[in-house]
mmCIF file of C-alpha atoms in Angstrom:
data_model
loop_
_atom_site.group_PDB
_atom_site.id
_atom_site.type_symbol
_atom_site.label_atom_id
_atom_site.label_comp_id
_atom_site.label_asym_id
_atom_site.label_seq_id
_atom_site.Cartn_x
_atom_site.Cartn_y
_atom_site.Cartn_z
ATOM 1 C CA UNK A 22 3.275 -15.293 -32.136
ATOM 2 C CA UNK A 23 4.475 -12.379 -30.213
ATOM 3 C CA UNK A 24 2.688 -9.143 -31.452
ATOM 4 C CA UNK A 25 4.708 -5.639 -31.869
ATOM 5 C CA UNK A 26 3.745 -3.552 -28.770
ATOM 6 C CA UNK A 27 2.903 0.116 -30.042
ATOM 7 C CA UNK A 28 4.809 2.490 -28.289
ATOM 8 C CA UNK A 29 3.882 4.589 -25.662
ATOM 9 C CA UNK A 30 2.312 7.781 -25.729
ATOM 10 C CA UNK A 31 4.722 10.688 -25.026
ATOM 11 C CA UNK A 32 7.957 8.746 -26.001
ATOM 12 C CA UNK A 33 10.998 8.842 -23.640
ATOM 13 C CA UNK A 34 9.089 8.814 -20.870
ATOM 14 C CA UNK A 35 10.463 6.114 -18.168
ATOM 15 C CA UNK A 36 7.352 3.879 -18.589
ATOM 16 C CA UNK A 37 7.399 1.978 -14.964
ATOM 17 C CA UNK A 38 7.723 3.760 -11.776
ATOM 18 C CA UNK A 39 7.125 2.020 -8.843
ATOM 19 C CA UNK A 40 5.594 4.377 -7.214
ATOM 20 C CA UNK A 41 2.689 6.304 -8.995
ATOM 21 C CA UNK A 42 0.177 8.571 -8.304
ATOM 22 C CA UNK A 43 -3.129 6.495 -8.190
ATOM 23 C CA UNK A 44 -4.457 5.365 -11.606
ATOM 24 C CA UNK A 45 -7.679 6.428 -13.063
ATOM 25 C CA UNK A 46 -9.447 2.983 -12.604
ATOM 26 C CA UNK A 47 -10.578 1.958 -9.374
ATOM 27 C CA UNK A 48 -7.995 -0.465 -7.178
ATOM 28 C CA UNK A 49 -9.475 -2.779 -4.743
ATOM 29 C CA UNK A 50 -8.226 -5.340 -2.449
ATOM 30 C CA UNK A 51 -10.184 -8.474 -0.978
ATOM 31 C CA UNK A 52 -9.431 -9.591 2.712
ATOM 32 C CA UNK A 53 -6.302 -7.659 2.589
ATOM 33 C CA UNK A 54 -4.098 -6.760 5.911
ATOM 34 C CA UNK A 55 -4.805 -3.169 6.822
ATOM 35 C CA UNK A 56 -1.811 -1.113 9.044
ATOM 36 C CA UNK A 57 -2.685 1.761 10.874
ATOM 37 C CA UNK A 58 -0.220 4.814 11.815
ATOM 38 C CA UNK A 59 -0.814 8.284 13.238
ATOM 39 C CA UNK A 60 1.942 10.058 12.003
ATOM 40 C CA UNK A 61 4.540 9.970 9.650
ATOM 41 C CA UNK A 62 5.872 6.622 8.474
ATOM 42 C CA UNK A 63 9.241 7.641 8.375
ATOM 43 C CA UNK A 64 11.565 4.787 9.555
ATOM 44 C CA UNK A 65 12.643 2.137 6.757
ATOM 45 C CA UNK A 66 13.605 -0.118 9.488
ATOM 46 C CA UNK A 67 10.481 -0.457 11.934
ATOM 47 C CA UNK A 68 8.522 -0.934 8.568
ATOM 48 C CA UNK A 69 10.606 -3.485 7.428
ATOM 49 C CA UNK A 70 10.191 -5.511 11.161
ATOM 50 C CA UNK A 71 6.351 -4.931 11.223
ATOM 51 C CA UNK A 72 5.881 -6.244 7.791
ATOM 52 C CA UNK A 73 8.791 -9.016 8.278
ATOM 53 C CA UNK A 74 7.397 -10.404 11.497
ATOM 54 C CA UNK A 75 4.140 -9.950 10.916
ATOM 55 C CA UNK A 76 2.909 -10.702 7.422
ATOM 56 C CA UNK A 77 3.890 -14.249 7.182
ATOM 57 C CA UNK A 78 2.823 -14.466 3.210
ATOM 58 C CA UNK A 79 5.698 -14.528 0.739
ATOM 59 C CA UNK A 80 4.052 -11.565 -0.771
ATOM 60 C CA UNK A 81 3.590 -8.538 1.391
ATOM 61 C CA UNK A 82 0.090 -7.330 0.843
ATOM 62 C CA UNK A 83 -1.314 -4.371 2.733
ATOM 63 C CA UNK A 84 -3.319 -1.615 2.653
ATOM 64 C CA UNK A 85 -1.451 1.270 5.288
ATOM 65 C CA UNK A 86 -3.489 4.369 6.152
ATOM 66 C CA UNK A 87 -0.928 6.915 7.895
ATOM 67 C CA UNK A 88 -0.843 10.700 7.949
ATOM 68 C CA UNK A 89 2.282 10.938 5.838
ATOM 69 C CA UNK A 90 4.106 8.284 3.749
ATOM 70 C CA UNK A 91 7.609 9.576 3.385
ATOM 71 C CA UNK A 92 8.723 8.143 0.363
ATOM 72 C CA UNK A 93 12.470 8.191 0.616
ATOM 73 C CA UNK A 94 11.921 4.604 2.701
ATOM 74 C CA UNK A 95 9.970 3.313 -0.625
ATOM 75 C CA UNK A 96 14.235 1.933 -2.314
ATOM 76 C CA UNK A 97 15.010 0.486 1.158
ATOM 77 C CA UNK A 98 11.290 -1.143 1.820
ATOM 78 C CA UNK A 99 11.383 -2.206 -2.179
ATOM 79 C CA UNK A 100 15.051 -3.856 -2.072
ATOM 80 C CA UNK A 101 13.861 -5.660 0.948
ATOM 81 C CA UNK A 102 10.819 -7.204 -0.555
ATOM 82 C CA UNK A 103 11.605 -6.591 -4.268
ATOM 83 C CA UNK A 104 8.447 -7.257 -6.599
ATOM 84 C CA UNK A 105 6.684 -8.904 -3.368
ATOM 85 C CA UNK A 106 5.660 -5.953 -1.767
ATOM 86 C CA UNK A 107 2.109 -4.983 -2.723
ATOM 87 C CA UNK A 108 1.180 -1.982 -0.328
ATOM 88 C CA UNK A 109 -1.838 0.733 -1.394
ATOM 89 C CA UNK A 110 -0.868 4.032 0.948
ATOM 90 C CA UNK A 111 -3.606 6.028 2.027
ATOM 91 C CA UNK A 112 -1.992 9.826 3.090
ATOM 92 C CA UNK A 113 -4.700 11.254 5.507
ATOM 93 C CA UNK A 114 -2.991 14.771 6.886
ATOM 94 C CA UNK A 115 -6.205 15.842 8.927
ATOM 95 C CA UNK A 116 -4.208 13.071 11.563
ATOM 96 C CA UNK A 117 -1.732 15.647 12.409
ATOM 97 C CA UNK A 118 -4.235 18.426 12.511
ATOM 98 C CA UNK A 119 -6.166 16.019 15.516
ATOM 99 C CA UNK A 120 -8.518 15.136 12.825
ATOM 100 C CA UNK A 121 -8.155 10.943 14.265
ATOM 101 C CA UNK A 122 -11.746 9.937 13.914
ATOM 102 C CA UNK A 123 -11.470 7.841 10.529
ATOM 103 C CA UNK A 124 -8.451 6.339 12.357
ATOM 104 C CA UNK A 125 -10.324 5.528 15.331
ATOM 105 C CA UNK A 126 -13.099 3.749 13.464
ATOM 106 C CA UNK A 127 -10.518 1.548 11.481
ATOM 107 C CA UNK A 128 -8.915 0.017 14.448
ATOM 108 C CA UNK A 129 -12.232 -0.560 15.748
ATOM 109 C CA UNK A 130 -13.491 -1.832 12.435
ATOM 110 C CA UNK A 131 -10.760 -4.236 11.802
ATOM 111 C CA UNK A 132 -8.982 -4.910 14.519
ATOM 112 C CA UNK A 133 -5.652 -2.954 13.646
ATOM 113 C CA UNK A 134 -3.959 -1.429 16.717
ATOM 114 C CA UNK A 135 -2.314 2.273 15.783
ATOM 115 C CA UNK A 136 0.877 2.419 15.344
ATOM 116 C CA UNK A 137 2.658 5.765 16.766
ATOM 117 C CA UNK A 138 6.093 7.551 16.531
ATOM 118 C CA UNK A 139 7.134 6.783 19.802
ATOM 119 C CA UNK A 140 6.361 3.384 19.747
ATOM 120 C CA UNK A 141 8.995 1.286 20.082
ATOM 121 C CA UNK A 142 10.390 -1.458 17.881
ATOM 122 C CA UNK A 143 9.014 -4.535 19.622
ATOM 123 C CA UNK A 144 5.465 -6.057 18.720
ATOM 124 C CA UNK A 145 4.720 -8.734 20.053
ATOM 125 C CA UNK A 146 1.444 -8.898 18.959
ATOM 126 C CA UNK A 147 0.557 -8.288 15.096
ATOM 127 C CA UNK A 148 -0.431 -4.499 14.782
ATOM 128 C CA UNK A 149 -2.731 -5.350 11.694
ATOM 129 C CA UNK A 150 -6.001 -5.238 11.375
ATOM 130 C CA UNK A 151 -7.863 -7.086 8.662
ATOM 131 C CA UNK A 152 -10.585 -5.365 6.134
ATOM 132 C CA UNK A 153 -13.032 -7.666 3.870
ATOM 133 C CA UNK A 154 -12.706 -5.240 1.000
ATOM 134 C CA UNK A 155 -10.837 -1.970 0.319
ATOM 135 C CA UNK A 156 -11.422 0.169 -2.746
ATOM 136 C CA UNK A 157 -9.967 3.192 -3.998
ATOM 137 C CA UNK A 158 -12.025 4.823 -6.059
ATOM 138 C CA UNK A 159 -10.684 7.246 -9.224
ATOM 139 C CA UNK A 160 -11.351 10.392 -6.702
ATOM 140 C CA UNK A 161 -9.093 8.937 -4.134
ATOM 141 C CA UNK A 162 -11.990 8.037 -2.269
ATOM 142 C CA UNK A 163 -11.243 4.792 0.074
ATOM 143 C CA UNK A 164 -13.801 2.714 1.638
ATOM 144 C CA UNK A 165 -13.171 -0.147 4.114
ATOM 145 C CA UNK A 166 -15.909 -3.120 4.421
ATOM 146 C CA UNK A 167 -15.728 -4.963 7.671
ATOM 147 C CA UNK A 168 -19.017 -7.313 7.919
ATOM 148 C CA UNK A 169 -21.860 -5.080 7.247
ATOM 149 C CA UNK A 170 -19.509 -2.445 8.782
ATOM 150 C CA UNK A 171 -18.274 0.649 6.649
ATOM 151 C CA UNK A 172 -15.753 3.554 6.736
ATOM 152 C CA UNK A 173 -15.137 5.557 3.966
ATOM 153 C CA UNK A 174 -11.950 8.338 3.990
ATOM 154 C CA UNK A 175 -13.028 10.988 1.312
ATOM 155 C CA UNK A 176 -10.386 13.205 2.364
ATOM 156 C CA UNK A 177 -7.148 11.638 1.714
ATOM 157 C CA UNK A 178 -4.039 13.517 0.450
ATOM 158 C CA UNK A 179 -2.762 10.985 -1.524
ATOM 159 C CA UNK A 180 -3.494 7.693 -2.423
ATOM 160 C CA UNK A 181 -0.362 5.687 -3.872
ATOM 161 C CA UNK A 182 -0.133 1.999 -5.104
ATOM 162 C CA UNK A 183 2.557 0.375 -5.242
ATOM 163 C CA UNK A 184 3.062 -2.074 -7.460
ATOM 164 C CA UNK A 185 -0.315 -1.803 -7.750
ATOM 165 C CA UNK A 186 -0.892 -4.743 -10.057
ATOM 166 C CA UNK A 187 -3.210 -7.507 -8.805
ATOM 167 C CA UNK A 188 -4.321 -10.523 -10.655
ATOM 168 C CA UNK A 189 -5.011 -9.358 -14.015
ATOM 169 C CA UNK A 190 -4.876 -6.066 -13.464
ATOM 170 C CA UNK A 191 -1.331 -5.447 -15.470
ATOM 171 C CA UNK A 192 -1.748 -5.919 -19.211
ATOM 172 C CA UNK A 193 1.319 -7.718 -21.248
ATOM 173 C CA UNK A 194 2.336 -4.201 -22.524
ATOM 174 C CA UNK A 195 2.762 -3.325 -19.127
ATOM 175 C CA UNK A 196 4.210 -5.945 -18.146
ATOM 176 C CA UNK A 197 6.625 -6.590 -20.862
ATOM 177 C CA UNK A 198 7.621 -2.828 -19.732
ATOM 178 C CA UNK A 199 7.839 -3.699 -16.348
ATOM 179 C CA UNK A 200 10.444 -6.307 -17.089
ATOM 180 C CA UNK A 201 12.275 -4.233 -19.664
ATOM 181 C CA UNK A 202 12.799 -1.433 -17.020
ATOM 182 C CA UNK A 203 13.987 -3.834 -14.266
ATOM 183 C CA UNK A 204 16.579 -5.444 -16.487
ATOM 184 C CA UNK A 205 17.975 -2.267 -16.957
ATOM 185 C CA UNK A 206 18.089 -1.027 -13.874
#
């Protein structure tokens, strides 16, 4: 039998974005496809071909580590890939200030080739890399595990999930929300 979910705290408020700031618990991702851009991902379109051509998977599961995430592209990247699209965006501003090294390691780490503004619209090759574990810890701290190789970014911005549920990470309450909001919308 269906049990009565309790209601939220702080009634009225919407109870799914897509977008949040990072939860308190820890999110992790195993063997997960890791982008890597220098600037600002900015352009709905070149996002949408990267992930399109190159993430084959039905689901499109990444972890991106950029400089700035503008997230006006989040509606157009979202009806693209509607509840597929399972991205964790790392903001890391010290990019822009010539700060590149954590950037530097990560392609070299897993592969990943950096993405930048100019660059146009044509990959041939896949520009992702590939990490054996990602975790973001409750401080926003990320660490990537390659092998026995390591980088950890303690100075991100920003951290944002989105649709941040994995496995059994989203409760029935949540989820029952989830589905509740989407009908509506």
């Amino acid at each position: 039998a269906m049990t009565e979910a309790t209601p939220a705290e702080g009634e009225g408020a919407p109870v799914f974005a897509p977008i949040e700031a990072h939860p308190s618990k820890t999110v992790q991702r195993e063997d997960v496809p890791v982008l890597l851009h220098e600037g600002a991902v900015k352009d709905a379109k070149a996002m949408i071909r990267v992930l399109h051509d190159h993430l084959h998977d039905k689901v499109k599961r990444l972890v991106l580590v950029c400089q700035e995430f503008d997230q006006m592209i989040l509606p157009d990247l979202l009806d693209k890939f509607e509840e597929w699209l399972n991205i964790v965006i790392v903001e890391c501003p010290g990019f822009g200030a010539g700060d590149k090294a954590h950037l530097h390691d990560l392609a070299e780490a897993t592969g990943a080739r950096i993405l930048k503004e100019s660059s146009g619209d044509s990959f041939e090759n896949s520009p992702f890399g590939r990490a054996d574990f990602v975790e973001v810890s409750a401080e926003s701290v990320v660490s990537f595990r390659v092998g026995d190789h390591s980088v950890v970014i303690s100075d991100a911005n920003e951290v944002m999930v989105v649709h941040a549920t994995e496995d059994d990470e989203e409760n029935e309450e949540e989820r029952a929300a989830r589905l509740a909001c989407e009908e509506t919308s």
